[in-house]
PDB file of C-alpha atoms and ligand atoms in Angstrom:
ATOM      1  CA  MET E   1     148.392  -1.280  27.909  1.00  0.00           C
ATOM      2  CA  PRO E   2     150.564  -0.513  30.735  1.00  0.00           C
ATOM      3  CA  SER E   3     152.997   2.518  30.225  1.00  0.00           C
ATOM      4  CA  LYS E   4     156.232   2.016  28.865  1.00  0.00           C
ATOM      5  CA  TRP E   5     157.979   2.588  32.530  1.00  0.00           C
ATOM      6  CA  ILE E   6     156.039  -0.403  33.682  1.00  0.00           C
ATOM      7  CA  GLN E   7     157.048  -2.327  31.111  1.00  0.00           C
ATOM      8  CA  ARG E   8     160.732  -1.495  31.867  1.00  0.00           C
ATOM      9  CA  SER E   9     160.101  -1.664  35.490  1.00  0.00           C
ATOM     10  CA  TYR E  10     158.684  -5.377  35.086  1.00  0.00           C
ATOM     11  CA  LYS E  11     161.639  -6.293  32.979  1.00  0.00           C
ATOM     12  CA  ARG E  12     164.208  -4.867  35.229  1.00  0.00           C
ATOM     13  CA  THR E  13     162.905  -5.967  38.501  1.00  0.00           C
ATOM     14  CA  PRO E  14     160.089  -9.007  38.218  1.00  0.00           C
ATOM     15  CA  ILE E  15     156.916  -8.646  40.226  1.00  0.00           C
ATOM     16  CA  PRO E  16     157.749 -11.024  42.645  1.00  0.00           C
ATOM     17  CA  TRP E  17     160.097  -8.649  44.373  1.00  0.00           C
ATOM     18  CA  LEU E  18     157.091  -6.595  45.512  1.00  0.00           C
ATOM     19  CA  MET E  19     155.352  -9.471  46.836  1.00  0.00           C
ATOM     20  CA  ARG E  20     157.905 -10.801  48.801  1.00  0.00           C
ATOM     21  CA  ASN E  21     157.146 -10.643  52.611  1.00  0.00           C
ATOM     22  CA  SER E  22     160.074  -8.726  53.625  1.00  0.00           C
ATOM     23  CA  VAL E  23     160.070  -5.766  51.431  1.00  0.00           C
ATOM     24  CA  SER E  24     162.324  -3.334  53.165  1.00  0.00           C
ATOM     25  CA  ARG E  25     162.098   0.751  53.452  1.00  0.00           C
ATOM     26  CA  ARG E  26     165.471   0.450  51.184  1.00  0.00           C
ATOM     27  CA  ASP E  27     163.656  -1.338  48.520  1.00  0.00           C
ATOM     28  CA  VAL E  28     160.840   0.841  47.967  1.00  0.00           C
ATOM     29  CA  ILE E  29     163.627   3.646  47.904  1.00  0.00           C
ATOM     30  CA  GLN E  30     165.687   2.302  45.336  1.00  0.00           C
ATOM     31  CA  ARG E  31     162.734   1.292  43.453  1.00  0.00           C
ATOM     32  CA  CYS E  32     161.707   4.760  43.489  1.00  0.00           C
ATOM     33  CA  ILE E  33     165.137   6.098  42.059  1.00  0.00           C
ATOM     34  CA  GLU E  34     165.042   3.603  39.372  1.00  0.00           C
ATOM     35  CA  ALA E  35     161.426   4.035  38.210  1.00  0.00           C
ATOM     36  CA  LEU E  36     161.598   7.944  38.173  1.00  0.00           C
ATOM     37  CA  GLY E  37     165.100   7.982  37.037  1.00  0.00           C
ATOM     38  CA  ALA E  38     165.814  10.221  39.982  1.00  0.00           C
ATOM     39  CA  ARG E  39     168.881  12.468  40.206  1.00  0.00           C
ATOM     40  CA  THR E  40     168.416  13.765  43.513  1.00  0.00           C
ATOM     41  CA  TYR E  41     167.660  11.789  47.008  1.00  0.00           C
ATOM     42  CA  LEU E  42     166.937  13.673  50.188  1.00  0.00           C
ATOM     43  CA  GLU E  43     166.922  11.472  53.933  1.00  0.00           C
ATOM     44  CA  ILE E  44     165.587  13.412  56.865  1.00  0.00           C
ATOM     45  CA  GLY E  45     166.736  11.359  59.802  1.00  0.00           C
ATOM     46  CA  VAL E  46     169.924   9.529  58.721  1.00  0.00           C
ATOM     47  CA  SER E  47     171.145   7.807  62.121  1.00  0.00           C
ATOM     48  CA  ASP E  48     173.842   5.673  61.834  1.00  0.00           C
ATOM     49  CA  GLY E  49     173.372   5.799  58.057  1.00  0.00           C
ATOM     50  CA  ARG E  50     172.654   2.061  57.085  1.00  0.00           C
ATOM     51  CA  CYS E  51     169.824   3.326  54.617  1.00  0.00           C
ATOM     52  CA  PHE E  52     171.613   6.362  53.422  1.00  0.00           C
ATOM     53  CA  ALA E  53     174.808   4.329  52.395  1.00  0.00           C
ATOM     54  CA  ALA E  54     172.813   1.851  50.936  1.00  0.00           C
ATOM     55  CA  VAL E  55     170.657   3.629  48.716  1.00  0.00           C
ATOM     56  CA  GLN E  56     172.094   4.616  45.216  1.00  0.00           C
ATOM     57  CA  ALA E  57     171.584   7.823  43.396  1.00  0.00           C
ATOM     58  CA  PRO E  58     173.589  10.630  41.681  1.00  0.00           C
ATOM     59  CA  THR E  59     173.030  12.907  44.307  1.00  0.00           C
ATOM     60  CA  ARG E  60     172.537  11.928  47.807  1.00  0.00           C
ATOM     61  CA  ILE E  61     171.607  14.743  50.827  1.00  0.00           C
ATOM     62  CA  GLY E  62     171.193  13.361  54.395  1.00  0.00           C
ATOM     63  CA  VAL E  63     169.729  15.863  56.806  1.00  0.00           C
ATOM     64  CA  ASP E  64     170.091  15.054  60.819  1.00  0.00           C
ATOM     65  CA  PRO E  65     171.071  17.088  63.673  1.00  0.00           C
ATOM     66  CA  ILE E  66     173.586  14.148  64.883  1.00  0.00           C
ATOM     67  CA  ALA E  67     177.113  14.647  63.940  1.00  0.00           C
ATOM     68  CA  PRO E  68     177.444  11.863  60.970  1.00  0.00           C
ATOM     69  CA  ALA E  69     178.282   8.516  61.604  1.00  0.00           C
ATOM     70  CA  PRO E  70     181.339   6.307  60.429  1.00  0.00           C
ATOM     71  CA  LEU E  71     179.029   4.874  57.762  1.00  0.00           C
ATOM     72  CA  VAL E  72     177.730   8.386  56.447  1.00  0.00           C
ATOM     73  CA  VAL E  73     181.691   9.807  56.923  1.00  0.00           C
ATOM     74  CA  ALA E  74     182.839   6.993  54.629  1.00  0.00           C
ATOM     75  CA  GLU E  75     180.056   8.127  51.921  1.00  0.00           C
ATOM     76  CA  LEU E  76     181.128  11.751  52.362  1.00  0.00           C
ATOM     77  CA  GLY E  77     184.425  11.231  50.312  1.00  0.00           C
ATOM     78  CA  LYS E  78     181.659   9.946  47.065  1.00  0.00           C
ATOM     79  CA  PRO E  79     180.682  12.376  44.828  1.00  0.00           C
ATOM     80  CA  GLY E  80     177.169  13.744  44.956  1.00  0.00           C
ATOM     81  CA  VAL E  81     177.334  13.214  48.828  1.00  0.00           C
ATOM     82  CA  VAL E  82     176.143  16.038  51.239  1.00  0.00           C
ATOM     83  CA  TYR E  83     174.993  15.495  54.641  1.00  0.00           C
ATOM     84  CA  VAL E  84     173.453  18.421  56.805  1.00  0.00           C
ATOM     85  CA  SER E  85     173.946  18.722  60.647  1.00  0.00           C
ATOM     86  CA  ARG E  86     170.807  20.410  61.458  1.00  0.00           C
ATOM     87  CA  THR E  87     167.231  19.800  62.097  1.00  0.00           C
ATOM     88  CA  SER E  88     164.600  19.480  59.135  1.00  0.00           C
ATOM     89  CA  ASP E  89     163.508  22.920  60.111  1.00  0.00           C
ATOM     90  CA  SER E  90     166.415  24.462  59.952  1.00  0.00           C
ATOM     91  CA  PHE E  91     167.942  22.669  56.745  1.00  0.00           C
ATOM     92  CA  PHE E  92     164.458  23.869  54.879  1.00  0.00           C
ATOM     93  CA  GLU E  93     165.010  27.466  56.047  1.00  0.00           C
ATOM     94  CA  THR E  94     168.585  27.832  55.552  1.00  0.00           C
ATOM     95  CA  GLU E  95     170.138  25.183  53.044  1.00  0.00           C
ATOM     96  CA  ALA E  96     167.409  23.609  51.005  1.00  0.00           C
ATOM     97  CA  PRO E  97     167.137  26.621  48.532  1.00  0.00           C
ATOM     98  CA  ARG E  98     170.963  26.164  47.740  1.00  0.00           C
ATOM     99  CA  LEU E  99     171.112  22.512  47.842  1.00  0.00           C
ATOM    100  CA  LEU E 100     168.067  21.737  45.895  1.00  0.00           C
ATOM    101  CA  PRO E 101     168.026  24.364  42.986  1.00  0.00           C
ATOM    102  CA  ASP E 102     166.593  21.611  40.596  1.00  0.00           C
ATOM    103  CA  GLY E 103     164.354  20.373  42.872  1.00  0.00           C
ATOM    104  CA  VAL E 104     164.349  16.326  44.042  1.00  0.00           C
ATOM    105  CA  GLU E 105     162.693  13.532  43.138  1.00  0.00           C
ATOM    106  CA  VAL E 106     162.657  11.033  45.959  1.00  0.00           C
ATOM    107  CA  VAL E 107     162.413  11.951  49.681  1.00  0.00           C
ATOM    108  CA  PHE E 108     162.528   9.821  52.699  1.00  0.00           C
ATOM    109  CA  ILE E 109     161.397  11.251  55.979  1.00  0.00           C
ATOM    110  CA  ASP E 110     162.270   9.429  58.855  1.00  0.00           C
ATOM    111  CA  GLY E 111     163.333  12.235  61.335  1.00  0.00           C
ATOM    112  CA  LEU E 112     161.171  13.061  64.607  1.00  0.00           C
ATOM    113  CA  HIS E 113     158.436  10.648  65.198  1.00  0.00           C
ATOM    114  CA  THR E 114     155.806  13.214  65.848  1.00  0.00           C
ATOM    115  CA  TRP E 115     152.909  13.679  63.283  1.00  0.00           C
ATOM    116  CA  ALA E 116     153.355  17.232  63.517  1.00  0.00           C
ATOM    117  CA  GLN E 117     156.762  17.441  62.506  1.00  0.00           C
ATOM    118  CA  ALA E 118     156.388  14.459  60.382  1.00  0.00           C
ATOM    119  CA  TYR E 119     153.681  16.325  58.398  1.00  0.00           C
ATOM    120  CA  ARG E 120     155.689  19.552  58.509  1.00  0.00           C
ATOM    121  CA  ASP E 121     158.614  17.732  56.921  1.00  0.00           C
ATOM    122  CA  CYS E 122     156.025  16.580  54.022  1.00  0.00           C
ATOM    123  CA  VAL E 123     154.746  20.117  53.424  1.00  0.00           C
ATOM    124  CA  ASN E 124     158.103  21.382  53.292  1.00  0.00           C
ATOM    125  CA  SER E 125     159.593  18.469  50.843  1.00  0.00           C
ATOM    126  CA  LEU E 126     156.375  19.417  48.499  1.00  0.00           C
ATOM    127  CA  GLU E 127     158.172  22.990  48.089  1.00  0.00           C
ATOM    128  CA  TYR E 128     161.144  21.344  46.497  1.00  0.00           C
ATOM    129  CA  LEU E 129     159.348  17.906  44.903  1.00  0.00           C
ATOM    130  CA  ASN E 130     159.413  17.847  40.987  1.00  0.00           C
ATOM    131  CA  PRO E 131     156.367  17.400  39.381  1.00  0.00           C
ATOM    132  CA  ASP E 132     156.598  13.531  39.014  1.00  0.00           C
ATOM    133  CA  GLY E 133     158.577  13.017  42.358  1.00  0.00           C
ATOM    134  CA  VAL E 134     157.688  10.926  44.998  1.00  0.00           C
ATOM    135  CA  ILE E 135     157.536  11.511  49.116  1.00  0.00           C
ATOM    136  CA  LEU E 136     158.165   8.281  51.228  1.00  0.00           C
ATOM    137  CA  LEU E 137     157.399   8.742  55.155  1.00  0.00           C
ATOM    138  CA  HIS E 138     158.401   6.007  57.123  1.00  0.00           C
ATOM    139  CA  ASP E 139     156.909   4.219  60.361  1.00  0.00           C
ATOM    140  CA  CYS E 140     153.391   4.971  59.183  1.00  0.00           C
ATOM    141  CA  LEU E 141     152.125   1.533  60.691  1.00  0.00           C
ATOM    142  CA  PRO E 142     152.561   0.843  64.505  1.00  0.00           C
ATOM    143  CA  ARG E 143     151.462  -2.818  65.040  1.00  0.00           C
ATOM    144  CA  ASN E 144     150.509  -2.489  68.735  1.00  0.00           C
ATOM    145  CA  GLU E 145     150.106   0.229  71.401  1.00  0.00           C
ATOM    146  CA  GLY E 146     153.747   0.507  72.800  1.00  0.00           C
ATOM    147  CA  GLN E 147     154.958   1.159  69.113  1.00  0.00           C
ATOM    148  CA  ALA E 148     152.268   4.007  68.696  1.00  0.00           C
ATOM    149  CA  MET E 149     153.485   5.830  72.108  1.00  0.00           C
ATOM    150  CA  VAL E 150     153.091   9.487  71.745  1.00  0.00           C
ATOM    151  CA  ALA E 151     156.491  10.745  72.486  1.00  0.00           C
ATOM    152  CA  SER E 152     159.609  12.606  71.185  1.00  0.00           C
ATOM    153  CA  SER E 153     162.076   9.862  71.557  1.00  0.00           C
ATOM    154  CA  PRO E 154     162.356   6.203  71.706  1.00  0.00           C
ATOM    155  CA  GLN E 155     163.695   6.484  75.520  1.00  0.00           C
ATOM    156  CA  GLU E 156     160.801   9.102  76.418  1.00  0.00           C
ATOM    157  CA  ALA E 157     158.167   6.333  74.774  1.00  0.00           C
ATOM    158  CA  ALA E 158     159.808   3.745  76.811  1.00  0.00           C
ATOM    159  CA  THR E 159     159.596   5.322  79.963  1.00  0.00           C
ATOM    160  CA  LEU E 160     155.970   6.398  79.377  1.00  0.00           C
ATOM    161  CA  ALA E 161     155.066   2.690  78.407  1.00  0.00           C
ATOM    162  CA  GLU E 162     156.445   0.943  81.311  1.00  0.00           C
ATOM    163  CA  ALA E 163     154.642   3.423  83.380  1.00  0.00           C
ATOM    164  CA  GLN E 164     151.542   2.786  81.660  1.00  0.00           C
ATOM    165  CA  GLY E 165     152.210  -0.993  81.806  1.00  0.00           C
ATOM    166  CA  VAL E 166     152.287  -1.281  77.943  1.00  0.00           C
ATOM    167  CA  PRO E 167     154.689  -3.958  76.520  1.00  0.00           C
ATOM    168  CA  PHE E 168     157.252  -2.004  74.440  1.00  0.00           C
ATOM    169  CA  ASP E 169     159.726  -3.624  71.709  1.00  0.00           C
ATOM    170  CA  TRP E 170     161.677  -0.702  70.636  1.00  0.00           C
ATOM    171  CA  ALA E 171     159.977  -0.627  67.130  1.00  0.00           C
ATOM    172  CA  TRP E 172     158.774   2.794  67.956  1.00  0.00           C
ATOM    173  CA  THR E 173     156.856   4.529  65.479  1.00  0.00           C
ATOM    174  CA  GLY E 174     155.194   7.309  67.660  1.00  0.00           C
ATOM    175  CA  ASP E 175     152.083   9.036  66.015  1.00  0.00           C
ATOM    176  CA  VAL E 176     153.718   9.729  62.871  1.00  0.00           C
ATOM    177  CA  TRP E 177     150.620   7.591  61.282  1.00  0.00           C
ATOM    178  CA  LYS E 178     148.435  10.687  61.742  1.00  0.00           C
ATOM    179  CA  ALA E 179     150.745  12.796  59.402  1.00  0.00           C
ATOM    180  CA  ILE E 180     149.206  10.195  56.756  1.00  0.00           C
ATOM    181  CA  VAL E 181     145.690  10.881  57.858  1.00  0.00           C
ATOM    182  CA  ALA E 182     146.355  14.718  57.613  1.00  0.00           C
ATOM    183  CA  LEU E 183     147.915  14.276  54.184  1.00  0.00           C
ATOM    184  CA  ARG E 184     145.071  12.331  52.963  1.00  0.00           C
ATOM    185  CA  GLN E 185     142.550  15.520  53.658  1.00  0.00           C
ATOM    186  CA  HIS E 186     144.361  17.293  50.541  1.00  0.00           C
ATOM    187  CA  PRO E 187     142.458  17.189  47.167  1.00  0.00           C
ATOM    188  CA  ASP E 188     145.634  17.436  45.313  1.00  0.00           C
ATOM    189  CA  LEU E 189     147.885  14.566  46.831  1.00  0.00           C
ATOM    190  CA  SER E 190     147.632  10.941  45.964  1.00  0.00           C
ATOM    191  CA  THR E 191     148.645   9.020  49.367  1.00  0.00           C
ATOM    192  CA  CYS E 192     148.700   5.718  50.678  1.00  0.00           C
ATOM    193  CA  VAL E 193     150.652   3.450  52.985  1.00  0.00           C
ATOM    194  CA  LEU E 194     152.433  -0.003  51.987  1.00  0.00           C
ATOM    195  CA  ASP E 195     152.117  -2.773  54.657  1.00  0.00           C
ATOM    196  CA  CYS E 196     156.087  -3.352  54.950  1.00  0.00           C
ATOM    197  CA  ASP E 197     158.972  -2.174  57.103  1.00  0.00           C
ATOM    198  CA  ARG E 198     156.793  -0.562  59.937  1.00  0.00           C
ATOM    199  CA  GLY E 199     154.523   1.059  57.222  1.00  0.00           C
ATOM    200  CA  VAL E 200     156.119   3.069  54.234  1.00  0.00           C
ATOM    201  CA  GLY E 201     153.911   5.903  53.353  1.00  0.00           C
ATOM    202  CA  VAL E 202     154.057   7.318  49.526  1.00  0.00           C
ATOM    203  CA  VAL E 203     152.798  10.901  48.653  1.00  0.00           C
ATOM    204  CA  ARG E 204     152.596  12.170  45.086  1.00  0.00           C
ATOM    205  CA  ARG E 205     150.561  14.969  43.363  1.00  0.00           C
ATOM    206  CA  GLY E 206     147.619  13.359  41.809  1.00  0.00           C
ATOM    207  CA  ALA E 207     144.308  12.940  42.899  1.00  0.00           C
ATOM    208  CA  ASN E 208     143.214  12.114  46.220  1.00  0.00           C
ATOM    209  CA  GLU E 209     141.831   8.620  46.588  1.00  0.00           C
ATOM    210  CA  GLY E 210     139.602   9.418  49.416  1.00  0.00           C
ATOM    211  CA  GLY E 211     139.402   8.399  52.912  1.00  0.00           C
ATOM    212  CA  PRO E 212     137.276   9.873  55.867  1.00  0.00           C
ATOM    213  CA  ARG E 213     137.237  13.819  55.757  1.00  0.00           C
ATOM    214  CA  LEU E 214     138.543  15.001  59.221  1.00  0.00           C
ATOM    215  CA  SER E 215     139.466  18.363  60.902  1.00  0.00           C
ATOM    216  CA  GLU E 216     142.995  18.949  62.381  1.00  0.00           C
ATOM    217  CA  ALA E 217     140.914  18.565  65.734  1.00  0.00           C
ATOM    218  CA  ASP E 218     139.430  15.290  64.593  1.00  0.00           C
ATOM    219  CA  ILE E 219     142.677  13.892  63.948  1.00  0.00           C
ATOM    220  CA  ALA E 220     144.342  14.986  67.208  1.00  0.00           C
ATOM    221  CA  ARG E 221     141.836  12.987  68.842  1.00  0.00           C
ATOM    222  CA  LEU E 222     142.461   9.769  67.055  1.00  0.00           C
ATOM    223  CA  ARG E 223     143.800   6.923  69.222  1.00  0.00           C
ATOM    224  CA  PHE E 224     145.719   3.735  68.157  1.00  0.00           C
ATOM    225  CA  ALA E 225     142.861   1.632  68.674  1.00  0.00           C
ATOM    226  CA  ASP E 226     140.957   3.659  65.855  1.00  0.00           C
ATOM    227  CA  LEU E 227     143.994   3.046  63.527  1.00  0.00           C
ATOM    228  CA  LYS E 228     143.872  -0.692  64.672  1.00  0.00           C
ATOM    229  CA  ALA E 229     140.027  -1.033  63.910  1.00  0.00           C
ATOM    230  CA  ASN E 230     140.211   1.102  60.407  1.00  0.00           C
ATOM    231  CA  PRO E 231     143.673   0.971  58.761  1.00  0.00           C
ATOM    232  CA  VAL E 232     142.726   0.723  55.077  1.00  0.00           C
ATOM    233  CA  GLU E 233     140.416   3.717  55.202  1.00  0.00           C
ATOM    234  CA  LEU E 234     142.442   6.030  57.329  1.00  0.00           C
ATOM    235  CA  LEU E 235     145.905   5.256  55.750  1.00  0.00           C
ATOM    236  CA  GLY E 236     144.960   3.597  52.621  1.00  0.00           C
ATOM    237  CA  LEU E 237     146.882   0.631  53.674  1.00  0.00           C
ATOM    238  CA  ARG E 238     148.061  -1.572  50.469  1.00  0.00           C
ATOM    239  CA  LYS E 239     150.258  -4.364  49.949  1.00  0.00           C
ATOM    240  CA  PRO E 240     153.765  -3.497  48.850  1.00  0.00           C
ATOM    241  CA  TYR E 241     152.974  -4.101  45.096  1.00  0.00           C
ATOM    242  CA  HIS E 242     150.544  -1.177  45.231  1.00  0.00           C
ATOM    243  CA  LEU E 243     154.080   0.602  44.734  1.00  0.00           C
ATOM    244  CA  VAL E 244     154.195  -0.036  40.747  1.00  0.00           C
ATOM    245  CA  LYS E 245     150.786   1.494  40.790  1.00  0.00           C
ATOM    246  CA  ALA E 246     151.044   4.261  42.644  1.00  0.00           C
ATOM    247  CA  LEU E 247     154.383   5.362  40.709  1.00  0.00           C
ATOM    248  CA  ALA E 248     152.521   4.757  37.707  1.00  0.00           C
ATOM    249  CA  SER E 249     149.460   7.185  38.505  1.00  0.00           C
ATOM    250  CA  ARG E 250     149.517  10.691  37.227  1.00  0.00           C
TER     251      ARG E 250
HETATM  252  C1  SAM G 301     164.695   6.258  63.095  1.00  0.00           C
HETATM  253  S1  SAM G 301     166.257   7.120  62.851  1.00  0.00           S
HETATM  254  C2  SAM G 301     166.616   7.490  61.105  1.00  0.00           C
HETATM  255  C3  SAM G 301     166.931   5.952  60.426  1.00  0.00           C
HETATM  256  C4  SAM G 301     167.321   5.889  59.394  1.00  0.00           C
HETATM  257  N1  SAM G 301     166.508   6.876  58.217  1.00  0.00           N
HETATM  258  C5  SAM G 301     167.375   4.529  58.329  1.00  0.00           C
HETATM  259  O1  SAM G 301     166.469   4.593  57.649  1.00  0.00           O
HETATM  260  O2  SAM G 301     168.377   3.740  58.837  1.00  0.00           O
HETATM  261  C6  SAM G 301     165.778   8.748  63.116  1.00  0.00           C
HETATM  262  C7  SAM G 301     166.685  10.123  63.254  1.00  0.00           C
HETATM  263  O3  SAM G 301     166.164  11.395  63.179  1.00  0.00           O
HETATM  264  C8  SAM G 301     166.801  12.011  63.794  1.00  0.00           C
HETATM  265  N2  SAM G 301     165.828  13.790  64.177  1.00  0.00           N
HETATM  266  C9  SAM G 301     165.568  13.726  65.114  1.00  0.00           C
HETATM  267  N3  SAM G 301     164.862  14.647  65.174  1.00  0.00           N
HETATM  268  C10 SAM G 301     164.820  15.254  63.933  1.00  0.00           C
HETATM  269  C11 SAM G 301     164.761  16.478  63.236  1.00  0.00           C
HETATM  270  N4  SAM G 301     163.988  17.581  63.777  1.00  0.00           N
HETATM  271  N5  SAM G 301     165.160  16.687  61.934  1.00  0.00           N
HETATM  272  C12 SAM G 301     165.959  15.974  61.388  1.00  0.00           C
HETATM  273  N6  SAM G 301     165.947  14.617  61.895  1.00  0.00           N
HETATM  274  C13 SAM G 301     165.957  14.486  63.182  1.00  0.00           C
HETATM  275  C14 SAM G 301     167.524  11.539  64.945  1.00  0.00           C
HETATM  276  O4  SAM G 301     168.768  12.452  65.208  1.00  0.00           O
HETATM  277  C15 SAM G 301     167.639   9.845  64.397  1.00  0.00           C
HETATM  278  O5  SAM G 301     169.103  10.168  63.755  1.00  0.00           O
END
């Protein structure tokens, strides 16, 4: 017998919704907010605000070192909307204790595209994540060498790709995927990646679902070719409809 919330969730949004080929990060975020009855949504890396402005939640907190874009400025007049012009590290150090007194249920991490930073953003978010909450990590599934280029900005990735003669299409993810490999080493975290919108990682407290046991040095040595050869083992890659199961577990 499926749990009550799965039944409710099926009723609210029929299953074909998650079978669409074009499930977006925003669809995944909103589904999580609704399924968990989330009060607070935290987005790290807001950019022009097209995702932040579209998501609906009673409290929305955006974090990005850049000044708020016009779409975000328009949201700031609404109740429960906060924007913090800081890096994620600075946010967690100085603002999170004040802004997240009751924790957070849904965190979307989409800031600096390096695995060390993405991993740190996840670990810092776990400090505030309520027991049933979920962390979503964007850009976990590069489709080619150019997208996976290791760099600290899209411009740097483009320059490196050109120098190496690698085709570059600007759908740059960097090596964020390695943060998932690292999170899959935690025995008390359940982690997978949904095969949609550049790969959306789903991290929750719960039993580890396996995958290769790797040290930090092993993970640092992994290359895009390793990911291409073994995405299911390394990332726990799943179809988007796996989200229903991932949210029901625990
Ligand atoms: C890919 S964009 C975010 C896109 C947005 N989340 C969306 O879905 O439309 C990445 C953003 O991360 C921001 N960023 C870069 N380094 C960051 C850091 N250390 N902490 C927080 N945000 C960062 C950049 O300024 C940029 O606006």
